[in-house]
Coordinates of C-alpha atoms in Angstrom, one line a residue:
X1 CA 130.7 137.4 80.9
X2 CA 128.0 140.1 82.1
X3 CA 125.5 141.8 79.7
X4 CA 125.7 145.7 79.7
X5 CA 123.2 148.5 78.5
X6 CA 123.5 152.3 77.8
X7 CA 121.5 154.7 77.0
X8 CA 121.2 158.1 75.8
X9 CA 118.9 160.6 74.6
X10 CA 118.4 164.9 74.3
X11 CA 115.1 163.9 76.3
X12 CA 114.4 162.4 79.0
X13 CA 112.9 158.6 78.3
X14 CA 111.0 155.4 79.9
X15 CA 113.4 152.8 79.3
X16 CA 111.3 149.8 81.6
X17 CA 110.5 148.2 77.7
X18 CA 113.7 147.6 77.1
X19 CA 115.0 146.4 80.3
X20 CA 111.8 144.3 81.6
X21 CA 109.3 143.4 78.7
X22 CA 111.6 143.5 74.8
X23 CA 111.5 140.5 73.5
X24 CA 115.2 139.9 74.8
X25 CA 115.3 142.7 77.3
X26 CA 118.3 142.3 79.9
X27 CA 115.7 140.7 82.6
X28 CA 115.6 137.9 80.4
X29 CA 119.4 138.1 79.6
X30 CA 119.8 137.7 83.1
X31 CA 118.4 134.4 83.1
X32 CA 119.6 133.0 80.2
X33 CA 121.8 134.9 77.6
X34 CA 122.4 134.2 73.8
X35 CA 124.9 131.7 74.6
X36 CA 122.7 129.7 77.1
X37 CA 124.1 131.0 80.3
X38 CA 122.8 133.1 83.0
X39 CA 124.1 136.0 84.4
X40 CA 122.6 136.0 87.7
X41 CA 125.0 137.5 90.3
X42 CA 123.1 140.8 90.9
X43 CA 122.5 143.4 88.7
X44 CA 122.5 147.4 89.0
X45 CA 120.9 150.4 87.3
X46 CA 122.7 154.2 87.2
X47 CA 120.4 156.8 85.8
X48 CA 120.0 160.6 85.6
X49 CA 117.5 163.3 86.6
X50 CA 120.1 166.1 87.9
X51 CA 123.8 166.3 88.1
X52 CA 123.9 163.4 90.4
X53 CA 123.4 159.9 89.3
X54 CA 121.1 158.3 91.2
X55 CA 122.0 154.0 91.8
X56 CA 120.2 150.9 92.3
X57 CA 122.2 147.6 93.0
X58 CA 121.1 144.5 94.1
X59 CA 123.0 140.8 94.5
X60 CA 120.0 138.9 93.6
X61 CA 120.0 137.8 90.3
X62 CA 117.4 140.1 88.1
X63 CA 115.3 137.4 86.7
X64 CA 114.3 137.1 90.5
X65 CA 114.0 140.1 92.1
X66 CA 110.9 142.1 91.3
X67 CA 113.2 145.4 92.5
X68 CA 114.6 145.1 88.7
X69 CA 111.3 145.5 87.1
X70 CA 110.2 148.1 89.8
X71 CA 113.4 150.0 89.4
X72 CA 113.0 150.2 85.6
X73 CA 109.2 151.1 85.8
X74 CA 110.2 154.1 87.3
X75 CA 113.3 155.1 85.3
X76 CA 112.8 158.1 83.2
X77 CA 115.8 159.6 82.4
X78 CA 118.6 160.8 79.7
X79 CA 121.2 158.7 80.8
X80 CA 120.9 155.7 82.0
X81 CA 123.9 152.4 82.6
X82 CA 122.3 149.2 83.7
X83 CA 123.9 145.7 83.9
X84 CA 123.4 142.3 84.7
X85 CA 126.3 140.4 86.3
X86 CA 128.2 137.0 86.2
X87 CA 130.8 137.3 88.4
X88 CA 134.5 136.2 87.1
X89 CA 136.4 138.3 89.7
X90 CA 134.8 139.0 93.2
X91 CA 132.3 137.2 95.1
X92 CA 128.6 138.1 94.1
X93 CA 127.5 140.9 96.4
X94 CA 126.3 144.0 96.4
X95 CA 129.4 145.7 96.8
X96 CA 130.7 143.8 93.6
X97 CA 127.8 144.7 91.4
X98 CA 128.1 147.3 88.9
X99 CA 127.5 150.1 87.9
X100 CA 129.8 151.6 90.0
X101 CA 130.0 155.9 90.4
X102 CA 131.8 158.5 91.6
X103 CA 130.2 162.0 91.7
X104 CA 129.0 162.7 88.3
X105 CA 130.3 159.5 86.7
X106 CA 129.0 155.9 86.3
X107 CA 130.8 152.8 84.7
X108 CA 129.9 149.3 83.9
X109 CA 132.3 146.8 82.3
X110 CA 131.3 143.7 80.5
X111 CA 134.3 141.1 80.8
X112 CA 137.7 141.0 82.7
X113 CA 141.2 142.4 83.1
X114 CA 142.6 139.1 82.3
X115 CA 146.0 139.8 84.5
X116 CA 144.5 141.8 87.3
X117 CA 146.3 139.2 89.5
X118 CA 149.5 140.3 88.1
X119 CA 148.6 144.0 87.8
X120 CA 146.4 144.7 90.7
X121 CA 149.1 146.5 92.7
X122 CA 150.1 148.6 89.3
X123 CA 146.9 149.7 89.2
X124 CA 146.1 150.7 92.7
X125 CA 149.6 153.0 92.9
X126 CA 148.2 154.7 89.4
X127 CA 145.2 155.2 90.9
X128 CA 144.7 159.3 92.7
X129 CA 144.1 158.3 96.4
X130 CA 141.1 160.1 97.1
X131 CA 139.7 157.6 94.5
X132 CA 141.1 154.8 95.4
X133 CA 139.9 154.9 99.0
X134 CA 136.5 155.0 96.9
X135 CA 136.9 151.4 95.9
X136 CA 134.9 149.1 98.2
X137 CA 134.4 145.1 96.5
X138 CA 137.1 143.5 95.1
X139 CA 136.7 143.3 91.6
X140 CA 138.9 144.6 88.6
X141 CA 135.6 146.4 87.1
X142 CA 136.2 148.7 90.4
X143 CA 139.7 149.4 89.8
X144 CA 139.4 149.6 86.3
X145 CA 136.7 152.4 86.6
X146 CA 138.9 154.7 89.6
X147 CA 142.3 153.9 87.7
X148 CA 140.2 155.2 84.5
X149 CA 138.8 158.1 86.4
X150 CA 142.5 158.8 87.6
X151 CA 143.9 158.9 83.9
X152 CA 141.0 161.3 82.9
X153 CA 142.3 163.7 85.9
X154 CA 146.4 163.0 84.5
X155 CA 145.0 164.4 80.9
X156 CA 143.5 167.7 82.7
X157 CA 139.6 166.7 82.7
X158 CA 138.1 168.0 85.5
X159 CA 136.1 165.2 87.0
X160 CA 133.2 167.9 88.2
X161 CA 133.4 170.1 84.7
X162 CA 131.7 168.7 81.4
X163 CA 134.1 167.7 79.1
X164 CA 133.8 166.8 75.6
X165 CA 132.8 163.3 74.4
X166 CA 135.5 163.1 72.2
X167 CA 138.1 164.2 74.7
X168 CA 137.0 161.8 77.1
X169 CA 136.9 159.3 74.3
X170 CA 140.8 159.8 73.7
X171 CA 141.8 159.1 77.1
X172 CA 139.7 155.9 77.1
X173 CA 140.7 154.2 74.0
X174 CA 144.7 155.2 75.1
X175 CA 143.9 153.5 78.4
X176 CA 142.0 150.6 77.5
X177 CA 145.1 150.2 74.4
X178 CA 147.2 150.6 77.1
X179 CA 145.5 148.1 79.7
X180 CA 145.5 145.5 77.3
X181 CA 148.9 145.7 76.1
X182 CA 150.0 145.0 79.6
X183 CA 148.1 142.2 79.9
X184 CA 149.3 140.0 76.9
X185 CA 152.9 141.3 78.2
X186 CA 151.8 139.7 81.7
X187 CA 151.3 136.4 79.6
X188 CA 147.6 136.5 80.4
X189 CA 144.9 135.8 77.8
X190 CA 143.3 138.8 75.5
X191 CA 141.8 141.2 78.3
X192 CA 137.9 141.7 77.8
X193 CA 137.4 145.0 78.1
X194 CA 133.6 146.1 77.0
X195 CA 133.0 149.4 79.1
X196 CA 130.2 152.2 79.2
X197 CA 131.2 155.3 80.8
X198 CA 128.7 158.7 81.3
X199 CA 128.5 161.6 83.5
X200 CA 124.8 162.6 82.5
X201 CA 125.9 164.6 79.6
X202 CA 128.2 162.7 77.4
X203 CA 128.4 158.7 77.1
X204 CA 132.1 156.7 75.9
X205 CA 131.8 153.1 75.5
X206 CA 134.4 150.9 73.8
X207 CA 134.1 147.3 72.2
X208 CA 136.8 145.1 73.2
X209 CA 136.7 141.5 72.7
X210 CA 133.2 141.3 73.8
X211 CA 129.9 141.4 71.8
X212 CA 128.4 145.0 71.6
X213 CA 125.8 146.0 69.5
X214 CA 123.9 149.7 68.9
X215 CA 120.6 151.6 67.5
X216 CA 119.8 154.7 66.7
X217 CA 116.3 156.2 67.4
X218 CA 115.3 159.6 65.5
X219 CA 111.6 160.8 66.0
X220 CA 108.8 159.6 68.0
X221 CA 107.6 156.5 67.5
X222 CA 105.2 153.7 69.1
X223 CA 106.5 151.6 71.6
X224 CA 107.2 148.1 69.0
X225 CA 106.3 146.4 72.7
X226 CA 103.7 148.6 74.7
X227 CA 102.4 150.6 71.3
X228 CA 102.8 153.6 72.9
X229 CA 105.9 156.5 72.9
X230 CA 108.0 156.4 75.8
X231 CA 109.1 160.7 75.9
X232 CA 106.8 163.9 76.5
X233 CA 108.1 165.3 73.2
X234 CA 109.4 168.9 73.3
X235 CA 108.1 169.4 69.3
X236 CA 111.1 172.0 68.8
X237 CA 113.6 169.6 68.2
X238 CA 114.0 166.0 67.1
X239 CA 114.4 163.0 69.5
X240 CA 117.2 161.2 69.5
X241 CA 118.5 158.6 71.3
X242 CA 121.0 155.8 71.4
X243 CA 121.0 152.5 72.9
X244 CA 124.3 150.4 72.9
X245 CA 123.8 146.4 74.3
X246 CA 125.9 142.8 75.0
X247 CA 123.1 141.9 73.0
X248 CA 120.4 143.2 70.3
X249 CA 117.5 143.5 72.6
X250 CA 114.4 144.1 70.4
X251 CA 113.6 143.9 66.5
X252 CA 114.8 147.4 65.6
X253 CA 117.7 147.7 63.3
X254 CA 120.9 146.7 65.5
X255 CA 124.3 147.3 64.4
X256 CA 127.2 145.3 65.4
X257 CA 130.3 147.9 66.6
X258 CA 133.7 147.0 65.1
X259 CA 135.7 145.3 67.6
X260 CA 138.7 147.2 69.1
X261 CA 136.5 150.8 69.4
X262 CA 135.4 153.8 70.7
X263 CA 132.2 155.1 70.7
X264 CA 131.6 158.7 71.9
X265 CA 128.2 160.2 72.6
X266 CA 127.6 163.8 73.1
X267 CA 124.7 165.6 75.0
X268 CA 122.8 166.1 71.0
X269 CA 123.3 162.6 70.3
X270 CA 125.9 163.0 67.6
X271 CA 127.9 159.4 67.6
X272 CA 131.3 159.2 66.6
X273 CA 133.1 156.0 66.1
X274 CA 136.5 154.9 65.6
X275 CA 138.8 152.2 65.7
X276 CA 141.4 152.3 69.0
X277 CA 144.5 150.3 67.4
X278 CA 144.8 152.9 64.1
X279 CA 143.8 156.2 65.6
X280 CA 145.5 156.0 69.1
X281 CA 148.4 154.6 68.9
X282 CA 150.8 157.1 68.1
X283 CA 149.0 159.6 70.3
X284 CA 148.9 156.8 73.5
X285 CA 152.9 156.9 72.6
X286 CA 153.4 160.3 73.1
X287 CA 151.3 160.3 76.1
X288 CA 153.1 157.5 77.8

């Protein structure tokens, strides 16, 4: 499976530390994961200085392509998806690496729609057309992402307006419920549905059968790698931030996120968490 990052912060932040030089940074995740295997089939970063995110993405795995590291050096942003790929369904090439984005919005998924096979066509007829003319590899991350974007339009969120976290979050846990469902009623195995979705102002991520980890960062401190603080501090408010990974990437203090959740993120790094199965499911019902 691939190895995901997000990040998020009320300033804007260097984030090369934790991508290039932590002590298990996603460069080296790349190479060789917790599990022993690599994840080298091309890598992307999505990050945020306007409205707009801007994207790198590259087929060459990140361990050996110095564009990783020179990409992160100059990353300094409040939002930022990045992701390191080992393909399962799509060739490895550029087209096929994530994140993938549409106007304001970036996505990276970190496992597989275990009956895409099965459900591709489903998916692609649920999907708004304007989006899914949008989709150009041919993996089910893609089509997950424009048939997610499409359910976000069915609920009335604007896809150019700023919507709420939490509102975003509710769409996402119904859909990735939802998703899953179909897939064990397809007869496929459990669908792996890890996902990090932002627009540059609010960040949802879910845990699904995949490893995902978080920490929270209050106040300036000293790099624990370079020694030095990675944000020009505005001293009238507190930093925070919020960094959610496949793996824990450096000695801070990680904590594991419940399988089968939600994590919504809004633009003063307030986190909210909660568990898809028992909050959703009668609401996904009366949606459907």
């Amino acid at each position: 499976m691939c190895r995901l990052y997000g990040f998020m912060a009320n300033e804007e932040t260097k984030v090369e530390c934790t991508l290039v030089h932590a002590q298990n940074a996603l460069l080296m995740q790349s190479e060789s994961g917790y599990r022993g295997r690599a994840h080298a089939d091309g890598w992307g970063m999505a990050f945020y200085h306007d409205e707009l995110p801007e994207l790198e993405r590259r087929a060459k795995p990140a361990f050996k392509d110095l564009h990783f590291s020179n990409t992160a050096e100059r990353v300094y942003a409040e939002a930022v998806i990045a992701h390191v790929r080992l393909a399962t369904v799509g060739t490895p090439n550029e087209l096929n690496c994530h994140p993938f984005v549409f106007g304001k919005w970036a996505f990276a998924h970190n496992g597989t729609v275990s009956a895409f096979t099965q459900l591709k066509h489903e998916l692609e007829n649920e999907t708004i057309p304007v989006l899914q003319a949008r989709r150009l590899g041919e993996t089910d991350s893609e089509q997950f992402f424009y048939w997610l974007l499409s359910r976000l339009r069915a609920a009335g969120i604007a896809l150019s307006d700023s919507p709420s976290a939490d509102d975003v979050a509710e769409v996402v846990a119904c859909s990735v419920r939802e998703l899953a469902s179909r897939c064990r009623e397809a007869g496929a195995t459990e669908a792996k549905l890890n996902i990090v979705l932002t627009n540059g102002h609010i960040m949802v991520a879910t845990r699904w059968n995949n490893d995902l980890f978080m920490v929270l960062r209050k106040g300036i401190h000293d790099c624990e790698i370079c020694g030095i603080p990675h944000v020009h501090h505005d001293g009238n408010h507190e930093y925070r931030a919020i960094v959610l990974a496949s793996e824990k990437i450096s000695d801070e203090p990680w904590t594991e996120v419940p399988n089968y959740s939600v994590i919504a993120v809004d633009k003063g790094i307030i986190v909210n968490i909660q568990e898809v199965t028992a909050r959703v499911a009668d609401r996904c019902h009366a949606q459907s």
